[in-house]
Amino acid sequence: MKQLVVSCHPNPESFNAALRRTLEDELRRLEQQVIVRDLFQMGFDPVRTLDEMRGESRQGIPQAVLIEQKHIAWADILTLVFPIWWAGMPAQLKGYLDRVLACGFAYVLDADGYRGLLEKKGLMIINTTGTPFNDLKHTGMLESMNQTIEGSFRFCGMHILGHTY
């Protein structure tokens, strides 16, 4: 099994980073093929510019985005490890998704409407949060976050294999 792990936390000593390292170690112990992409360590630029948006229709996709798309295309399973900040993902990860899950790679618009292109991919999500799980559930935030976070990947055709807080 080929696993792409994308992590997004600025502190390499955080609990979130420890979870990512533990996951990587366990996947390797299980003899999985693993690629880890730490967005903060990489310095991935999350800003999608107007030139980039225009370039997508002319095959002018930036090299940094093509590299990430290649990793996603390679993987059977994409695992995201990130903290919940303000009921969502860090801006660094949101920008990564904005740039990498682009039209023509992750989805297309055809005569029948939008169609996801990543239907053979599984997705695992691991989140840390400063809010107790029961509080998130009781206030309705958990359901909202699940719909928002998971919905983007379902739109691209991915199968949600698990989402852990």
PDB file of C-alpha atoms in Angstrom:
ATOM      1  CA  MET A   1       0.000   0.000   0.000  1.00  0.00           C
ATOM      2  CA  LYS A   2       1.265   3.468  -0.899  1.00  0.00           C
ATOM      3  CA  GLN A   3       0.556   6.135   1.693  1.00  0.00           C
ATOM      4  CA  LEU A   4       0.983   9.887   1.401  1.00  0.00           C
ATOM      5  CA  VAL A   5       0.973  11.670   4.752  1.00  0.00           C
ATOM      6  CA  VAL A   6       0.507  15.446   4.645  1.00  0.00           C
ATOM      7  CA  SER A   7       1.043  17.226   7.941  1.00  0.00           C
ATOM      8  CA  CYS A   8       0.504  20.837   8.811  1.00  0.00           C
ATOM      9  CA  HIS A   9       1.657  22.151  12.180  1.00  0.00           C
ATOM     10  CA  PRO A  10       4.308  24.845  12.678  1.00  0.00           C
ATOM     11  CA  ASN A  11       5.757  23.265  15.836  1.00  0.00           C
ATOM     12  CA  PRO A  12       7.828  20.109  15.184  1.00  0.00           C
ATOM     13  CA  GLU A  13       7.599  19.342  18.934  1.00  0.00           C
ATOM     14  CA  SER A  14       3.783  19.507  19.088  1.00  0.00           C
ATOM     15  CA  PHE A  15       1.450  16.639  19.949  1.00  0.00           C
ATOM     16  CA  ASN A  16       0.222  16.895  16.365  1.00  0.00           C
ATOM     17  CA  ALA A  17       3.754  16.348  15.036  1.00  0.00           C
ATOM     18  CA  ALA A  18       4.239  13.427  17.442  1.00  0.00           C
ATOM     19  CA  LEU A  19       1.097  11.801  16.045  1.00  0.00           C
ATOM     20  CA  ARG A  20       2.457  12.224  12.528  1.00  0.00           C
ATOM     21  CA  ARG A  21       5.798  10.651  13.491  1.00  0.00           C
ATOM     22  CA  THR A  22       4.047   7.745  15.232  1.00  0.00           C
ATOM     23  CA  LEU A  23       1.868   7.178  12.163  1.00  0.00           C
ATOM     24  CA  GLU A  24       4.894   7.237   9.869  1.00  0.00           C
ATOM     25  CA  ASP A  25       6.792   4.785  12.096  1.00  0.00           C
ATOM     26  CA  GLU A  26       3.831   2.394  12.247  1.00  0.00           C
ATOM     27  CA  LEU A  27       3.235   2.496   8.491  1.00  0.00           C
ATOM     28  CA  ARG A  28       6.907   1.720   7.874  1.00  0.00           C
ATOM     29  CA  ARG A  29       6.787  -1.091  10.459  1.00  0.00           C
ATOM     30  CA  LEU A  30       3.866  -2.512   8.471  1.00  0.00           C
ATOM     31  CA  GLU A  31       6.081  -2.273   5.361  1.00  0.00           C
ATOM     32  CA  GLN A  32       3.905   0.336   3.676  1.00  0.00           C
ATOM     33  CA  GLN A  33       5.457   2.685   1.145  1.00  0.00           C
ATOM     34  CA  VAL A  34       5.306   6.129   2.762  1.00  0.00           C
ATOM     35  CA  ILE A  35       5.921   9.680   1.618  1.00  0.00           C
ATOM     36  CA  VAL A  36       5.589  12.444   4.221  1.00  0.00           C
ATOM     37  CA  ARG A  37       5.026  16.064   3.243  1.00  0.00           C
ATOM     38  CA  ASP A  38       5.307  18.545   6.130  1.00  0.00           C
ATOM     39  CA  LEU A  39       3.894  21.767   4.716  1.00  0.00           C
ATOM     40  CA  PHE A  40       5.549  24.067   7.257  1.00  0.00           C
ATOM     41  CA  GLN A  41       8.927  22.348   6.981  1.00  0.00           C
ATOM     42  CA  MET A  42       8.687  22.511   3.172  1.00  0.00           C
ATOM     43  CA  GLY A  43       7.700  26.166   3.239  1.00  0.00           C
ATOM     44  CA  PHE A  44       4.868  25.380   0.811  1.00  0.00           C
ATOM     45  CA  ASP A  45       3.401  28.648  -0.474  1.00  0.00           C
ATOM     46  CA  PRO A  46      -0.370  28.432   0.101  1.00  0.00           C
ATOM     47  CA  VAL A  47      -1.248  31.491  -1.990  1.00  0.00           C
ATOM     48  CA  ARG A  48      -3.019  30.756  -5.249  1.00  0.00           C
ATOM     49  CA  THR A  49      -2.430  33.731  -7.509  1.00  0.00           C
ATOM     50  CA  LEU A  50      -4.506  35.032 -10.387  1.00  0.00           C
ATOM     51  CA  ASP A  51      -1.695  34.096 -12.782  1.00  0.00           C
ATOM     52  CA  GLU A  52      -1.788  30.554 -11.420  1.00  0.00           C
ATOM     53  CA  MET A  53      -5.549  30.354 -11.831  1.00  0.00           C
ATOM     54  CA  ARG A  54      -5.254  31.544 -15.417  1.00  0.00           C
ATOM     55  CA  GLY A  55      -2.348  29.191 -16.044  1.00  0.00           C
ATOM     56  CA  GLU A  56      -4.347  26.103 -15.119  1.00  0.00           C
ATOM     57  CA  SER A  57      -6.336  26.386 -18.319  1.00  0.00           C
ATOM     58  CA  ARG A  58      -3.127  26.745 -20.368  1.00  0.00           C
ATOM     59  CA  GLN A  59      -1.172  23.957 -18.610  1.00  0.00           C
ATOM     60  CA  GLY A  60       0.889  26.554 -16.769  1.00  0.00           C
ATOM     61  CA  ILE A  61       0.748  24.793 -13.405  1.00  0.00           C
ATOM     62  CA  PRO A  62       3.662  25.706 -11.077  1.00  0.00           C
ATOM     63  CA  GLN A  63       6.308  23.037 -10.449  1.00  0.00           C
ATOM     64  CA  ALA A  64       5.609  22.962  -6.687  1.00  0.00           C
ATOM     65  CA  VAL A  65       1.966  22.098  -7.380  1.00  0.00           C
ATOM     66  CA  LEU A  66       2.858  19.470  -9.995  1.00  0.00           C
ATOM     67  CA  ILE A  67       5.148  17.751  -7.473  1.00  0.00           C
ATOM     68  CA  GLU A  68       2.341  17.540  -4.915  1.00  0.00           C
ATOM     69  CA  GLN A  69      -0.125  16.296  -7.524  1.00  0.00           C
ATOM     70  CA  LYS A  70       2.370  13.614  -8.488  1.00  0.00           C
ATOM     71  CA  HIS A  71       2.539  12.462  -4.857  1.00  0.00           C
ATOM     72  CA  ILE A  72      -1.257  12.299  -4.606  1.00  0.00           C
ATOM     73  CA  ALA A  73      -1.489  10.417  -7.916  1.00  0.00           C
ATOM     74  CA  TRP A  74       1.071   7.908  -6.596  1.00  0.00           C
ATOM     75  CA  ALA A  75      -0.711   7.236  -3.293  1.00  0.00           C
ATOM     76  CA  ASP A  76      -3.479   4.756  -2.579  1.00  0.00           C
ATOM     77  CA  ILE A  77      -4.276   6.555   0.674  1.00  0.00           C
ATOM     78  CA  LEU A  78      -3.845  10.196   1.616  1.00  0.00           C
ATOM     79  CA  THR A  79      -3.629  10.865   5.358  1.00  0.00           C
ATOM     80  CA  LEU A  80      -3.893  14.413   6.642  1.00  0.00           C
ATOM     81  CA  VAL A  81      -2.613  15.271  10.114  1.00  0.00           C
ATOM     82  CA  PHE A  82      -3.462  18.782  11.246  1.00  0.00           C
ATOM     83  CA  PRO A  83      -4.813  20.832  14.140  1.00  0.00           C
ATOM     84  CA  ILE A  84      -8.270  22.357  14.179  1.00  0.00           C
ATOM     85  CA  TRP A  85      -7.946  26.132  14.315  1.00  0.00           C
ATOM     86  CA  TRP A  86     -11.088  28.239  14.417  1.00  0.00           C
ATOM     87  CA  ALA A  87     -13.228  25.210  13.493  1.00  0.00           C
ATOM     88  CA  GLY A  88     -11.197  24.439  10.385  1.00  0.00           C
ATOM     89  CA  MET A  89      -7.814  23.627   8.965  1.00  0.00           C
ATOM     90  CA  PRO A  90      -4.761  25.909   9.135  1.00  0.00           C
ATOM     91  CA  ALA A  91      -4.470  28.373   6.246  1.00  0.00           C
ATOM     92  CA  GLN A  92      -1.288  26.605   5.089  1.00  0.00           C
ATOM     93  CA  LEU A  93      -3.242  23.387   4.444  1.00  0.00           C
ATOM     94  CA  LYS A  94      -6.262  25.174   2.970  1.00  0.00           C
ATOM     95  CA  GLY A  95      -3.958  26.903   0.484  1.00  0.00           C
ATOM     96  CA  TYR A  96      -2.273  23.582  -0.326  1.00  0.00           C
ATOM     97  CA  LEU A  97      -5.659  22.087  -1.154  1.00  0.00           C
ATOM     98  CA  ASP A  98      -6.715  25.176  -3.132  1.00  0.00           C
ATOM     99  CA  ARG A  99      -3.619  24.881  -5.279  1.00  0.00           C
ATOM    100  CA  VAL A 100      -3.134  21.109  -5.536  1.00  0.00           C
ATOM    101  CA  LEU A 101      -6.713  19.810  -5.844  1.00  0.00           C
ATOM    102  CA  ALA A 102      -7.209  21.841  -8.993  1.00  0.00           C
ATOM    103  CA  CYS A 103      -9.699  21.418 -11.811  1.00  0.00           C
ATOM    104  CA  GLY A 104      -8.336  18.910 -14.312  1.00  0.00           C
ATOM    105  CA  PHE A 105      -6.454  17.017 -11.613  1.00  0.00           C
ATOM    106  CA  ALA A 106      -8.914  16.419  -8.763  1.00  0.00           C
ATOM    107  CA  TYR A 107     -12.180  17.084 -10.605  1.00  0.00           C
ATOM    108  CA  VAL A 108     -13.605  18.133 -13.954  1.00  0.00           C
ATOM    109  CA  LEU A 109     -16.679  19.938 -15.147  1.00  0.00           C
ATOM    110  CA  ASP A 110     -18.294  18.090 -18.040  1.00  0.00           C
ATOM    111  CA  ALA A 111     -21.757  17.861 -19.623  1.00  0.00           C
ATOM    112  CA  ASP A 112     -23.087  16.039 -16.544  1.00  0.00           C
ATOM    113  CA  GLY A 113     -21.689  18.580 -14.070  1.00  0.00           C
ATOM    114  CA  TYR A 114     -18.773  18.233 -11.690  1.00  0.00           C
ATOM    115  CA  ARG A 115     -17.083  14.849 -11.456  1.00  0.00           C
ATOM    116  CA  GLY A 116     -14.341  13.814  -9.044  1.00  0.00           C
ATOM    117  CA  LEU A 117     -11.192  12.305 -10.546  1.00  0.00           C
ATOM    118  CA  LEU A 118      -9.701  10.834  -7.370  1.00  0.00           C
ATOM    119  CA  GLU A 119     -12.282   8.060  -6.907  1.00  0.00           C
ATOM    120  CA  LYS A 120      -9.621   5.390  -6.369  1.00  0.00           C
ATOM    121  CA  LYS A 121      -8.093   7.261  -3.435  1.00  0.00           C
ATOM    122  CA  GLY A 122      -8.816   6.696   0.235  1.00  0.00           C
ATOM    123  CA  LEU A 123      -8.564   9.474   2.813  1.00  0.00           C
ATOM    124  CA  MET A 124      -7.732   9.356   6.507  1.00  0.00           C
ATOM    125  CA  ILE A 125      -7.914  12.507   8.627  1.00  0.00           C
ATOM    126  CA  ILE A 126      -6.310  12.933  12.049  1.00  0.00           C
ATOM    127  CA  ASN A 127      -7.055  16.168  13.888  1.00  0.00           C
ATOM    128  CA  THR A 128      -5.900  17.595  17.168  1.00  0.00           C
ATOM    129  CA  THR A 129      -8.021  20.204  18.862  1.00  0.00           C
ATOM    130  CA  GLY A 130      -7.962  22.245  22.026  1.00  0.00           C
ATOM    131  CA  THR A 131     -11.705  21.726  22.492  1.00  0.00           C
ATOM    132  CA  PRO A 132     -12.986  18.552  24.155  1.00  0.00           C
ATOM    133  CA  PHE A 133     -14.650  16.152  21.703  1.00  0.00           C
ATOM    134  CA  ASN A 134     -17.968  16.147  23.595  1.00  0.00           C
ATOM    135  CA  ASP A 135     -18.116  19.953  23.462  1.00  0.00           C
ATOM    136  CA  LEU A 136     -17.591  19.877  19.696  1.00  0.00           C
ATOM    137  CA  LYS A 137     -20.314  17.270  19.345  1.00  0.00           C
ATOM    138  CA  HIS A 138     -22.796  18.974  21.696  1.00  0.00           C
ATOM    139  CA  THR A 139     -22.501  22.381  19.989  1.00  0.00           C
ATOM    140  CA  GLY A 140     -22.886  20.966  16.470  1.00  0.00           C
ATOM    141  CA  MET A 141     -19.365  22.055  15.514  1.00  0.00           C
ATOM    142  CA  LEU A 142     -18.256  18.459  14.960  1.00  0.00           C
ATOM    143  CA  GLU A 143     -20.913  17.853  12.317  1.00  0.00           C
ATOM    144  CA  SER A 144     -20.143  21.189  10.642  1.00  0.00           C
ATOM    145  CA  MET A 145     -16.403  20.502  10.566  1.00  0.00           C
ATOM    146  CA  ASN A 146     -16.951  16.990   9.213  1.00  0.00           C
ATOM    147  CA  GLN A 147     -19.173  18.298   6.415  1.00  0.00           C
ATOM    148  CA  THR A 148     -16.755  21.060   5.483  1.00  0.00           C
ATOM    149  CA  ILE A 149     -13.496  19.118   5.732  1.00  0.00           C
ATOM    150  CA  GLU A 150     -14.689  15.778   4.364  1.00  0.00           C
ATOM    151  CA  GLY A 151     -16.990  17.338   1.757  1.00  0.00           C
ATOM    152  CA  SER A 152     -14.104  18.860  -0.183  1.00  0.00           C
ATOM    153  CA  PHE A 153     -12.523  15.450  -0.613  1.00  0.00           C
ATOM    154  CA  ARG A 154     -15.804  13.708  -1.450  1.00  0.00           C
ATOM    155  CA  PHE A 155     -16.266  16.355  -4.159  1.00  0.00           C
ATOM    156  CA  CYS A 156     -12.995  15.071  -5.649  1.00  0.00           C
ATOM    157  CA  GLY A 157     -14.283  11.482  -5.506  1.00  0.00           C
ATOM    158  CA  MET A 158     -12.207  10.330  -2.543  1.00  0.00           C
ATOM    159  CA  HIS A 159     -13.487   7.770  -0.055  1.00  0.00           C
ATOM    160  CA  ILE A 160     -13.323   8.784   3.611  1.00  0.00           C
ATOM    161  CA  LEU A 161     -11.755   5.819   5.400  1.00  0.00           C
ATOM    162  CA  GLY A 162     -11.669   7.480   8.808  1.00  0.00           C
ATOM    163  CA  HIS A 163     -11.679  10.813  10.596  1.00  0.00           C
ATOM    164  CA  THR A 164     -10.288  10.949  14.131  1.00  0.00           C
ATOM    165  CA  TYR A 165     -10.281  13.875  16.530  1.00  0.00           C
TER     166      TYR A 165
END
